[in-house]
Amino acid sequence: MHQIIPLPAFQDNYIWIGVHPNNKHTWVVDPGDAAPVLRYLHHHHLTLSAILLTHKHADHTGGVSDLCAAYPKAAVFGHPIEKISEVTLPVQEGDVIELDDLAISFQ
């Protein structure tokens, strides 16, 4: 079972990171700030495999560019209508996201 960790961000928000229990791969939801994510990944020797974006507001996407620079193989999922330049895999309502490195799927 994946461990879900809330990383405090800004003054009133969290960035959610999911960690595979066996292989050190992770996924993150709405990383508005890369710094807490990068610190956590580095401290725990983890690899970022996927970024899941719910919408384009800066407090949800502000850290995506830096995370992509640090982990260029990480897939970035987001809705195509949001026009987020870092999105590599556009998804829409009802799509299923399969993250093989993480042995998890989302709908």
PDB file of N, CA and C in Angstrom:
ATOM      1  N   MET A   1       0.829  -1.175   0.000  1.00  0.00           N
ATOM      2  CA  MET A   1       0.000   0.000   0.000  1.00  0.00           C
ATOM      3  C   MET A   1       0.884   1.253   0.000  1.00  0.00           C
ATOM      4  N   HIS A   2       0.532   2.225  -0.822  1.00  0.00           N
ATOM      5  CA  HIS A   2       1.282   3.471  -0.917  1.00  0.00           C
ATOM      6  C   HIS A   2       1.115   4.296   0.351  1.00  0.00           C
ATOM      7  N   GLN A   3       2.199   4.916   0.740  1.00  0.00           N
ATOM      8  CA  GLN A   3       2.144   5.840   1.861  1.00  0.00           C
ATOM      9  C   GLN A   3       1.854   7.227   1.282  1.00  0.00           C
ATOM     10  N   ILE A   4       0.869   7.921   1.826  1.00  0.00           N
ATOM     11  CA  ILE A   4       0.506   9.263   1.382  1.00  0.00           C
ATOM     12  C   ILE A   4       1.003  10.253   2.438  1.00  0.00           C
ATOM     13  N   ILE A   5       1.826  11.199   1.990  1.00  0.00           N
ATOM     14  CA  ILE A   5       2.447  12.139   2.918  1.00  0.00           C
ATOM     15  C   ILE A   5       2.019  13.558   2.560  1.00  0.00           C
ATOM     16  N   PRO A   6       1.511  14.316   3.531  1.00  0.00           N
ATOM     17  CA  PRO A   6       1.224  15.734   3.289  1.00  0.00           C
ATOM     18  C   PRO A   6       2.469  16.572   3.565  1.00  0.00           C
ATOM     19  N   LEU A   7       2.941  17.287   2.555  1.00  0.00           N
ATOM     20  CA  LEU A   7       4.076  18.184   2.730  1.00  0.00           C
ATOM     21  C   LEU A   7       3.556  19.603   2.881  1.00  0.00           C
ATOM     22  N   PRO A   8       3.795  20.254   3.999  1.00  0.00           N
ATOM     23  CA  PRO A   8       3.327  21.635   4.157  1.00  0.00           C
ATOM     24  C   PRO A   8       3.934  22.531   3.080  1.00  0.00           C
ATOM     25  N   ALA A   9       3.092  23.405   2.532  1.00  0.00           N
ATOM     26  CA  ALA A   9       3.540  24.338   1.504  1.00  0.00           C
ATOM     27  C   ALA A   9       2.866  25.684   1.737  1.00  0.00           C
ATOM     28  N   PHE A  10       3.596  26.730   1.430  1.00  0.00           N
ATOM     29  CA  PHE A  10       3.106  28.088   1.643  1.00  0.00           C
ATOM     30  C   PHE A  10       2.725  28.227   3.116  1.00  0.00           C
ATOM     31  N   GLN A  11       1.729  29.012   3.422  1.00  0.00           N
ATOM     32  CA  GLN A  11       1.325  29.173   4.816  1.00  0.00           C
ATOM     33  C   GLN A  11       0.081  28.373   5.161  1.00  0.00           C
ATOM     34  N   ASP A  12      -0.625  27.910   4.143  1.00  0.00           N
ATOM     35  CA  ASP A  12      -1.927  27.312   4.403  1.00  0.00           C
ATOM     36  C   ASP A  12      -2.283  26.172   3.457  1.00  0.00           C
ATOM     37  N   ASN A  13      -1.294  25.440   2.981  1.00  0.00           N
ATOM     38  CA  ASN A  13      -1.590  24.437   1.967  1.00  0.00           C
ATOM     39  C   ASN A  13      -0.708  23.208   2.171  1.00  0.00           C
ATOM     40  N   TYR A  14      -1.014  22.164   1.414  1.00  0.00           N
ATOM     41  CA  TYR A  14      -0.217  20.941   1.408  1.00  0.00           C
ATOM     42  C   TYR A  14       0.019  20.499  -0.018  1.00  0.00           C
ATOM     43  N   ILE A  15       1.128  19.832  -0.218  1.00  0.00           N
ATOM     44  CA  ILE A  15       1.406  19.110  -1.448  1.00  0.00           C
ATOM     45  C   ILE A  15       1.400  17.648  -1.049  1.00  0.00           C
ATOM     46  N   TRP A  16       0.661  16.844  -1.773  1.00  0.00           N
ATOM     47  CA  TRP A  16       0.519  15.425  -1.423  1.00  0.00           C
ATOM     48  C   TRP A  16       1.489  14.599  -2.250  1.00  0.00           C
ATOM     49  N   ILE A  17       2.232  13.748  -1.560  1.00  0.00           N
ATOM     50  CA  ILE A  17       3.186  12.873  -2.228  1.00  0.00           C
ATOM     51  C   ILE A  17       2.853  11.432  -1.849  1.00  0.00           C
ATOM     52  N   GLY A  18       2.868  10.572  -2.861  1.00  0.00           N
ATOM     53  CA  GLY A  18       2.622   9.146  -2.637  1.00  0.00           C
ATOM     54  C   GLY A  18       3.902   8.370  -2.867  1.00  0.00           C
ATOM     55  N   VAL A  19       4.200   7.461  -1.956  1.00  0.00           N
ATOM     56  CA  VAL A  19       5.448   6.702  -2.018  1.00  0.00           C
ATOM     57  C   VAL A  19       5.139   5.217  -2.134  1.00  0.00           C
ATOM     58  N   HIS A  20       5.697   4.585  -3.159  1.00  0.00           N
ATOM     59  CA  HIS A  20       5.565   3.136  -3.310  1.00  0.00           C
ATOM     60  C   HIS A  20       6.308   2.475  -2.154  1.00  0.00           C
ATOM     61  N   PRO A  21       5.729   1.463  -1.545  1.00  0.00           N
ATOM     62  CA  PRO A  21       6.354   0.875  -0.351  1.00  0.00           C
ATOM     63  C   PRO A  21       7.643   0.097  -0.606  1.00  0.00           C
ATOM     64  N   ASN A  22       7.886  -0.312  -1.847  1.00  0.00           N
ATOM     65  CA  ASN A  22       9.022  -1.204  -2.092  1.00  0.00           C
ATOM     66  C   ASN A  22      10.095  -0.673  -3.024  1.00  0.00           C
ATOM     67  N   ASN A  23       9.770   0.240  -3.924  1.00  0.00           N
ATOM     68  CA  ASN A  23      10.759   0.567  -4.952  1.00  0.00           C
ATOM     69  C   ASN A  23      11.244   2.018  -4.969  1.00  0.00           C
ATOM     70  N   LYS A  24      10.867   2.821  -3.987  1.00  0.00           N
ATOM     71  CA  LYS A  24      11.377   4.194  -3.858  1.00  0.00           C
ATOM     72  C   LYS A  24      10.899   5.146  -4.950  1.00  0.00           C
ATOM     73  N   HIS A  25       9.840   4.770  -5.695  1.00  0.00           N
ATOM     74  CA  HIS A  25       9.256   5.673  -6.681  1.00  0.00           C
ATOM     75  C   HIS A  25       8.100   6.427  -6.036  1.00  0.00           C
ATOM     76  N   THR A  26       7.891   7.664  -6.496  1.00  0.00           N
ATOM     77  CA  THR A  26       6.869   8.518  -5.906  1.00  0.00           C
ATOM     78  C   THR A  26       6.048   9.215  -6.972  1.00  0.00           C
ATOM     79  N   TRP A  27       4.900   9.721  -6.535  1.00  0.00           N
ATOM     80  CA  TRP A  27       4.084  10.614  -7.343  1.00  0.00           C
ATOM     81  C   TRP A  27       3.688  11.784  -6.459  1.00  0.00           C
ATOM     82  N   VAL A  28       3.385  12.910  -7.072  1.00  0.00           N
ATOM     83  CA  VAL A  28       3.038  14.106  -6.314  1.00  0.00           C
ATOM     84  C   VAL A  28       1.823  14.770  -6.967  1.00  0.00           C
ATOM     85  N   VAL A  29       0.962  15.354  -6.137  1.00  0.00           N
ATOM     86  CA  VAL A  29      -0.225  16.041  -6.620  1.00  0.00           C
ATOM     87  C   VAL A  29      -0.084  17.541  -6.376  1.00  0.00           C
ATOM     88  N   ASP A  30      -0.270  18.315  -7.430  1.00  0.00           N
ATOM     89  CA  ASP A  30      -0.316  19.776  -7.371  1.00  0.00           C
ATOM     90  C   ASP A  30       0.862  20.410  -6.628  1.00  0.00           C
ATOM     91  N   PRO A  31       2.079  20.223  -7.146  1.00  0.00           N
ATOM     92  CA  PRO A  31       3.247  20.793  -6.474  1.00  0.00           C
ATOM     93  C   PRO A  31       3.402  22.292  -6.751  1.00  0.00           C
ATOM     94  N   GLY A  32       2.763  23.098  -5.941  1.00  0.00           N
ATOM     95  CA  GLY A  32       2.845  24.544  -6.103  1.00  0.00           C
ATOM     96  C   GLY A  32       4.218  25.106  -5.791  1.00  0.00           C
ATOM     97  N   ASP A  33       5.005  24.350  -5.063  1.00  0.00           N
ATOM     98  CA  ASP A  33       6.355  24.766  -4.685  1.00  0.00           C
ATOM     99  C   ASP A  33       7.250  23.530  -4.776  1.00  0.00           C
ATOM    100  N   ALA A  34       8.321  23.625  -5.530  1.00  0.00           N
ATOM    101  CA  ALA A  34       9.208  22.472  -5.707  1.00  0.00           C
ATOM    102  C   ALA A  34      10.075  22.208  -4.486  1.00  0.00           C
ATOM    103  N   ALA A  35      10.423  23.234  -3.746  1.00  0.00           N
ATOM    104  CA  ALA A  35      11.413  23.100  -2.665  1.00  0.00           C
ATOM    105  C   ALA A  35      11.058  22.022  -1.635  1.00  0.00           C
ATOM    106  N   PRO A  36       9.846  21.995  -1.064  1.00  0.00           N
ATOM    107  CA  PRO A  36       9.571  20.953  -0.076  1.00  0.00           C
ATOM    108  C   PRO A  36       9.565  19.555  -0.683  1.00  0.00           C
ATOM    109  N   VAL A  37       9.158  19.455  -1.934  1.00  0.00           N
ATOM    110  CA  VAL A  37       9.148  18.149  -2.609  1.00  0.00           C
ATOM    111  C   VAL A  37      10.579  17.678  -2.834  1.00  0.00           C
ATOM    112  N   LEU A  38      11.419  18.556  -3.365  1.00  0.00           N
ATOM    113  CA  LEU A  38      12.812  18.194  -3.624  1.00  0.00           C
ATOM    114  C   LEU A  38      13.543  17.821  -2.334  1.00  0.00           C
ATOM    115  N   ARG A  39      13.297  18.568  -1.265  1.00  0.00           N
ATOM    116  CA  ARG A  39      13.916  18.236   0.031  1.00  0.00           C
ATOM    117  C   ARG A  39      13.491  16.846   0.491  1.00  0.00           C
ATOM    118  N   TYR A  40      12.194  16.578   0.402  1.00  0.00           N
ATOM    119  CA  TYR A  40      11.678  15.289   0.855  1.00  0.00           C
ATOM    120  C   TYR A  40      12.258  14.154   0.011  1.00  0.00           C
ATOM    121  N   LEU A  41      12.251  14.306  -1.313  1.00  0.00           N
ATOM    122  CA  LEU A  41      12.780  13.268  -2.204  1.00  0.00           C
ATOM    123  C   LEU A  41      14.261  13.019  -1.921  1.00  0.00           C
ATOM    124  N   HIS A  42      15.018  14.085  -1.787  1.00  0.00           N
ATOM    125  CA  HIS A  42      16.455  13.954  -1.534  1.00  0.00           C
ATOM    126  C   HIS A  42      16.715  13.286  -0.174  1.00  0.00           C
ATOM    127  N   HIS A  43      16.039  13.758   0.842  1.00  0.00           N
ATOM    128  CA  HIS A  43      16.247  13.240   2.194  1.00  0.00           C
ATOM    129  C   HIS A  43      15.933  11.743   2.300  1.00  0.00           C
ATOM    130  N   HIS A  44      14.924  11.290   1.544  1.00  0.00           N
ATOM    131  CA  HIS A  44      14.490   9.893   1.614  1.00  0.00           C
ATOM    132  C   HIS A  44      15.002   9.047   0.445  1.00  0.00           C
ATOM    133  N   HIS A  45      15.849   9.638  -0.408  1.00  0.00           N
ATOM    134  CA  HIS A  45      16.441   8.920  -1.554  1.00  0.00           C
ATOM    135  C   HIS A  45      15.351   8.322  -2.450  1.00  0.00           C
ATOM    136  N   LEU A  46      14.408   9.169  -2.854  1.00  0.00           N
ATOM    137  CA  LEU A  46      13.272   8.741  -3.671  1.00  0.00           C
ATOM    138  C   LEU A  46      13.392   9.293  -5.083  1.00  0.00           C
ATOM    139  N   THR A  47      12.680   8.655  -6.007  1.00  0.00           N
ATOM    140  CA  THR A  47      12.623   9.086  -7.405  1.00  0.00           C
ATOM    141  C   THR A  47      11.209   9.531  -7.732  1.00  0.00           C
ATOM    142  N   LEU A  48      11.083  10.709  -8.312  1.00  0.00           N
ATOM    143  CA  LEU A  48       9.781  11.200  -8.735  1.00  0.00           C
ATOM    144  C   LEU A  48       9.440  10.603 -10.091  1.00  0.00           C
ATOM    145  N   SER A  49       8.324   9.867 -10.153  1.00  0.00           N
ATOM    146  CA  SER A  49       7.905   9.228 -11.397  1.00  0.00           C
ATOM    147  C   SER A  49       6.743   9.936 -12.077  1.00  0.00           C
ATOM    148  N   ALA A  50       5.905  10.632 -11.288  1.00  0.00           N
ATOM    149  CA  ALA A  50       4.729  11.263 -11.887  1.00  0.00           C
ATOM    150  C   ALA A  50       4.287  12.487 -11.099  1.00  0.00           C
ATOM    151  N   ILE A  51       3.751  13.441 -11.840  1.00  0.00           N
ATOM    152  CA  ILE A  51       3.150  14.645 -11.277  1.00  0.00           C
ATOM    153  C   ILE A  51       1.713  14.690 -11.773  1.00  0.00           C
ATOM    154  N   LEU A  52       0.773  14.817 -10.845  1.00  0.00           N
ATOM    155  CA  LEU A  52      -0.642  14.883 -11.188  1.00  0.00           C
ATOM    156  C   LEU A  52      -1.133  16.296 -10.898  1.00  0.00           C
ATOM    157  N   LEU A  53      -1.689  16.948 -11.914  1.00  0.00           N
ATOM    158  CA  LEU A  53      -2.147  18.331 -11.764  1.00  0.00           C
ATOM    159  C   LEU A  53      -3.663  18.397 -11.882  1.00  0.00           C
ATOM    160  N   THR A  54      -4.291  19.065 -10.934  1.00  0.00           N
ATOM    161  CA  THR A  54      -5.752  19.187 -10.963  1.00  0.00           C
ATOM    162  C   THR A  54      -6.213  20.430 -11.696  1.00  0.00           C
ATOM    163  N   HIS A  55      -5.417  21.514 -11.648  1.00  0.00           N
ATOM    164  CA  HIS A  55      -5.734  22.741 -12.367  1.00  0.00           C
ATOM    165  C   HIS A  55      -4.523  23.662 -12.382  1.00  0.00           C
ATOM    166  N   LYS A  56      -4.652  24.784 -13.101  1.00  0.00           N
ATOM    167  CA  LYS A  56      -3.499  25.611 -13.454  1.00  0.00           C
ATOM    168  C   LYS A  56      -3.100  26.675 -12.426  1.00  0.00           C
ATOM    169  N   HIS A  57      -3.817  26.874 -11.353  1.00  0.00           N
ATOM    170  CA  HIS A  57      -3.449  27.923 -10.397  1.00  0.00           C
ATOM    171  C   HIS A  57      -1.999  27.754  -9.947  1.00  0.00           C
ATOM    172  N   ALA A  58      -1.309  28.872  -9.738  1.00  0.00           N
ATOM    173  CA  ALA A  58       0.107  28.857  -9.392  1.00  0.00           C
ATOM    174  C   ALA A  58       0.399  28.077  -8.111  1.00  0.00           C
ATOM    175  N   ASP A  59      -0.522  28.088  -7.157  1.00  0.00           N
ATOM    176  CA  ASP A  59      -0.278  27.349  -5.919  1.00  0.00           C
ATOM    177  C   ASP A  59      -0.411  25.836  -6.117  1.00  0.00           C
ATOM    178  N   HIS A  60      -0.745  25.423  -7.340  1.00  0.00           N
ATOM    179  CA  HIS A  60      -0.812  24.001  -7.676  1.00  0.00           C
ATOM    180  C   HIS A  60       0.231  23.606  -8.720  1.00  0.00           C
ATOM    181  N   THR A  61       0.745  24.571  -9.471  1.00  0.00           N
ATOM    182  CA  THR A  61       1.670  24.257 -10.572  1.00  0.00           C
ATOM    183  C   THR A  61       3.016  24.966 -10.482  1.00  0.00           C
ATOM    184  N   GLY A  62       3.202  25.841  -9.517  1.00  0.00           N
ATOM    185  CA  GLY A  62       4.403  26.666  -9.452  1.00  0.00           C
ATOM    186  C   GLY A  62       5.711  25.909  -9.373  1.00  0.00           C
ATOM    187  N   GLY A  63       5.699  24.686  -8.870  1.00  0.00           N
ATOM    188  CA  GLY A  63       6.931  23.912  -8.744  1.00  0.00           C
ATOM    189  C   GLY A  63       7.172  22.907  -9.852  1.00  0.00           C
ATOM    190  N   VAL A  64       6.259  22.832 -10.798  1.00  0.00           N
ATOM    191  CA  VAL A  64       6.351  21.788 -11.832  1.00  0.00           C
ATOM    192  C   VAL A  64       7.625  21.915 -12.664  1.00  0.00           C
ATOM    193  N   SER A  65       7.957  23.106 -13.118  1.00  0.00           N
ATOM    194  CA  SER A  65       9.151  23.278 -13.969  1.00  0.00           C
ATOM    195  C   SER A  65      10.414  22.802 -13.264  1.00  0.00           C
ATOM    196  N   ASP A  66      10.587  23.193 -12.005  1.00  0.00           N
ATOM    197  CA  ASP A  66      11.783  22.783 -11.266  1.00  0.00           C
ATOM    198  C   ASP A  66      11.810  21.275 -11.022  1.00  0.00           C
ATOM    199  N   LEU A  67      10.654  20.693 -10.760  1.00  0.00           N
ATOM    200  CA  LEU A  67      10.600  19.240 -10.563  1.00  0.00           C
ATOM    201  C   LEU A  67      10.918  18.504 -11.864  1.00  0.00           C
ATOM    202  N   CYS A  68      10.408  19.019 -12.979  1.00  0.00           N
ATOM    203  CA  CYS A  68      10.700  18.400 -14.279  1.00  0.00           C
ATOM    204  C   CYS A  68      12.184  18.525 -14.626  1.00  0.00           C
ATOM    205  N   ALA A  69      12.796  19.637 -14.237  1.00  0.00           N
ATOM    206  CA  ALA A  69      14.229  19.802 -14.486  1.00  0.00           C
ATOM    207  C   ALA A  69      15.033  18.801 -13.670  1.00  0.00           C
ATOM    208  N   ALA A  70      14.621  18.559 -12.439  1.00  0.00           N
ATOM    209  CA  ALA A  70      15.332  17.623 -11.568  1.00  0.00           C
ATOM    210  C   ALA A  70      15.026  16.164 -11.905  1.00  0.00           C
ATOM    211  N   TYR A  71      13.824  15.906 -12.411  1.00  0.00           N
ATOM    212  CA  TYR A  71      13.383  14.541 -12.737  1.00  0.00           C
ATOM    213  C   TYR A  71      12.761  14.542 -14.136  1.00  0.00           C
ATOM    214  N   PRO A  72      13.589  14.655 -15.181  1.00  0.00           N
ATOM    215  CA  PRO A  72      13.056  14.799 -16.546  1.00  0.00           C
ATOM    216  C   PRO A  72      12.243  13.610 -17.051  1.00  0.00           C
ATOM    217  N   LYS A  73      12.371  12.460 -16.422  1.00  0.00           N
ATOM    218  CA  LYS A  73      11.595  11.292 -16.857  1.00  0.00           C
ATOM    219  C   LYS A  73      10.220  11.222 -16.192  1.00  0.00           C
ATOM    220  N   ALA A  74       9.941  12.118 -15.266  1.00  0.00           N
ATOM    221  CA  ALA A  74       8.645  12.112 -14.589  1.00  0.00           C
ATOM    222  C   ALA A  74       7.541  12.486 -15.577  1.00  0.00           C
ATOM    223  N   ALA A  75       6.485  11.688 -15.596  1.00  0.00           N
ATOM    224  CA  ALA A  75       5.313  11.988 -16.418  1.00  0.00           C
ATOM    225  C   ALA A  75       4.506  13.085 -15.725  1.00  0.00           C
ATOM    226  N   VAL A  76       3.946  14.002 -16.515  1.00  0.00           N
ATOM    227  CA  VAL A  76       3.125  15.071 -15.957  1.00  0.00           C
ATOM    228  C   VAL A  76       1.728  14.957 -16.561  1.00  0.00           C
ATOM    229  N   PHE A  77       0.751  14.695 -15.698  1.00  0.00           N
ATOM    230  CA  PHE A  77      -0.631  14.517 -16.111  1.00  0.00           C
ATOM    231  C   PHE A  77      -1.439  15.767 -15.796  1.00  0.00           C
ATOM    232  N   GLY A  78      -2.252  16.192 -16.751  1.00  0.00           N
ATOM    233  CA  GLY A  78      -3.132  17.335 -16.541  1.00  0.00           C
ATOM    234  C   GLY A  78      -4.160  17.409 -17.643  1.00  0.00           C
ATOM    235  N   HIS A  79      -5.185  18.207 -17.421  1.00  0.00           N
ATOM    236  CA  HIS A  79      -6.252  18.359 -18.406  1.00  0.00           C
ATOM    237  C   HIS A  79      -5.785  19.274 -19.536  1.00  0.00           C
ATOM    238  N   PRO A  80      -6.059  18.901 -20.793  1.00  0.00           N
ATOM    239  CA  PRO A  80      -5.564  19.700 -21.923  1.00  0.00           C
ATOM    240  C   PRO A  80      -6.149  21.109 -21.977  1.00  0.00           C
ATOM    241  N   ILE A  81      -7.327  21.327 -21.452  1.00  0.00           N
ATOM    242  CA  ILE A  81      -7.935  22.661 -21.502  1.00  0.00           C
ATOM    243  C   ILE A  81      -7.150  23.667 -20.647  1.00  0.00           C
ATOM    244  N   GLU A  82      -6.413  23.179 -19.658  1.00  0.00           N
ATOM    245  CA  GLU A  82      -5.636  24.052 -18.780  1.00  0.00           C
ATOM    246  C   GLU A  82      -4.393  24.619 -19.461  1.00  0.00           C
ATOM    247  N   LYS A  83      -3.936  23.997 -20.522  1.00  0.00           N
ATOM    248  CA  LYS A  83      -2.765  24.460 -21.285  1.00  0.00           C
ATOM    249  C   LYS A  83      -1.538  24.700 -20.402  1.00  0.00           C
ATOM    250  N   ILE A  84      -1.190  23.696 -19.625  1.00  0.00           N
ATOM    251  CA  ILE A  84       0.009  23.740 -18.785  1.00  0.00           C
ATOM    252  C   ILE A  84       1.141  23.162 -19.629  1.00  0.00           C
ATOM    253  N   SER A  85       2.160  23.960 -19.893  1.00  0.00           N
ATOM    254  CA  SER A  85       3.190  23.568 -20.860  1.00  0.00           C
ATOM    255  C   SER A  85       3.931  22.292 -20.473  1.00  0.00           C
ATOM    256  N   GLU A  86       4.072  21.996 -19.196  1.00  0.00           N
ATOM    257  CA  GLU A  86       4.825  20.822 -18.768  1.00  0.00           C
ATOM    258  C   GLU A  86       4.041  19.510 -18.883  1.00  0.00           C
ATOM    259  N   VAL A  87       2.746  19.580 -19.124  1.00  0.00           N
ATOM    260  CA  VAL A  87       1.938  18.358 -19.223  1.00  0.00           C
ATOM    261  C   VAL A  87       2.434  17.512 -20.390  1.00  0.00           C
ATOM    262  N   THR A  88       2.801  16.273 -20.082  1.00  0.00           N
ATOM    263  CA  THR A  88       3.260  15.347 -21.119  1.00  0.00           C
ATOM    264  C   THR A  88       2.181  14.327 -21.474  1.00  0.00           C
ATOM    265  N   LEU A  89       1.231  14.134 -20.562  1.00  0.00           N
ATOM    266  CA  LEU A  89       0.159  13.170 -20.786  1.00  0.00           C
ATOM    267  C   LEU A  89      -1.182  13.806 -20.410  1.00  0.00           C
ATOM    268  N   PRO A  90      -1.873  14.370 -21.409  1.00  0.00           N
ATOM    269  CA  PRO A  90      -3.165  14.981 -21.113  1.00  0.00           C
ATOM    270  C   PRO A  90      -4.208  13.915 -20.760  1.00  0.00           C
ATOM    271  N   VAL A  91      -5.039  14.235 -19.782  1.00  0.00           N
ATOM    272  CA  VAL A  91      -6.107  13.325 -19.360  1.00  0.00           C
ATOM    273  C   VAL A  91      -7.407  14.105 -19.215  1.00  0.00           C
ATOM    274  N   GLN A  92      -8.502  13.382 -19.371  1.00  0.00           N
ATOM    275  CA  GLN A  92      -9.825  13.966 -19.231  1.00  0.00           C
ATOM    276  C   GLN A  92     -10.655  13.107 -18.287  1.00  0.00           C
ATOM    277  N   GLU A  93     -11.806  13.628 -17.907  1.00  0.00           N
ATOM    278  CA  GLU A  93     -12.692  12.898 -17.010  1.00  0.00           C
ATOM    279  C   GLU A  93     -12.947  11.491 -17.545  1.00  0.00           C
ATOM    280  N   GLY A  94     -12.799  10.521 -16.668  1.00  0.00           N
ATOM    281  CA  GLY A  94     -13.038   9.131 -17.023  1.00  0.00           C
ATOM    282  C   GLY A  94     -11.793   8.378 -17.465  1.00  0.00           C
ATOM    283  N   ASP A  95     -10.717   9.101 -17.798  1.00  0.00           N
ATOM    284  CA  ASP A  95      -9.476   8.428 -18.181  1.00  0.00           C
ATOM    285  C   ASP A  95      -8.888   7.691 -16.980  1.00  0.00           C
ATOM    286  N   VAL A  96      -8.143   6.646 -17.271  1.00  0.00           N
ATOM    287  CA  VAL A  96      -7.444   5.906 -16.236  1.00  0.00           C
ATOM    288  C   VAL A  96      -5.948   6.143 -16.425  1.00  0.00           C
ATOM    289  N   ILE A  97      -5.286   6.562 -15.355  1.00  0.00           N
ATOM    290  CA  ILE A  97      -3.851   6.782 -15.357  1.00  0.00           C
ATOM    291  C   ILE A  97      -3.195   5.549 -14.755  1.00  0.00           C
ATOM    292  N   GLU A  98      -2.329   4.912 -15.517  1.00  0.00           N
ATOM    293  CA  GLU A  98      -1.582   3.746 -15.040  1.00  0.00           C
ATOM    294  C   GLU A  98      -0.134   4.159 -14.805  1.00  0.00           C
ATOM    295  N   LEU A  99       0.325   4.014 -13.587  1.00  0.00           N
ATOM    296  CA  LEU A  99       1.711   4.346 -13.265  1.00  0.00           C
ATOM    297  C   LEU A  99       2.443   3.028 -12.943  1.00  0.00           C
ATOM    298  N   ASP A 100       3.078   2.477 -13.966  1.00  0.00           N
ATOM    299  CA  ASP A 100       3.700   1.152 -13.841  1.00  0.00           C
ATOM    300  C   ASP A 100       4.804   1.115 -12.785  1.00  0.00           C
ATOM    301  N   ASP A 101       5.678   2.129 -12.750  1.00  0.00           N
ATOM    302  CA  ASP A 101       6.755   2.164 -11.761  1.00  0.00           C
ATOM    303  C   ASP A 101       6.213   2.137 -10.329  1.00  0.00           C
ATOM    304  N   LEU A 102       4.993   2.629 -10.211  1.00  0.00           N
ATOM    305  CA  LEU A 102       4.389   2.776  -8.893  1.00  0.00           C
ATOM    306  C   LEU A 102       3.348   1.698  -8.599  1.00  0.00           C
ATOM    307  N   ALA A 103       3.032   0.880  -9.588  1.00  0.00           N
ATOM    308  CA  ALA A 103       2.034  -0.168  -9.437  1.00  0.00           C
ATOM    309  C   ALA A 103       0.719   0.398  -8.891  1.00  0.00           C
ATOM    310  N   ILE A 104       0.252   1.486  -9.527  1.00  0.00           N
ATOM    311  CA  ILE A 104      -0.978   2.132  -9.075  1.00  0.00           C
ATOM    312  C   ILE A 104      -1.695   2.717 -10.283  1.00  0.00           C
ATOM    313  N   SER A 105      -2.998   2.842 -10.168  1.00  0.00           N
ATOM    314  CA  SER A 105      -3.767   3.511 -11.220  1.00  0.00           C
ATOM    315  C   SER A 105      -4.775   4.451 -10.569  1.00  0.00           C
ATOM    316  N   PHE A 106      -5.137   5.494 -11.324  1.00  0.00           N
ATOM    317  CA  PHE A 106      -6.107   6.486 -10.885  1.00  0.00           C
ATOM    318  C   PHE A 106      -7.147   6.657 -11.973  1.00  0.00           C
ATOM    319  N   GLN A 107      -8.357   7.001 -11.588  1.00  0.00           N
ATOM    320  CA  GLN A 107      -9.363   7.370 -12.580  1.00  0.00           C
ATOM    321  C   GLN A 107      -9.843   8.764 -12.255  1.00  0.00           C
TER     322      GLN A 107
END
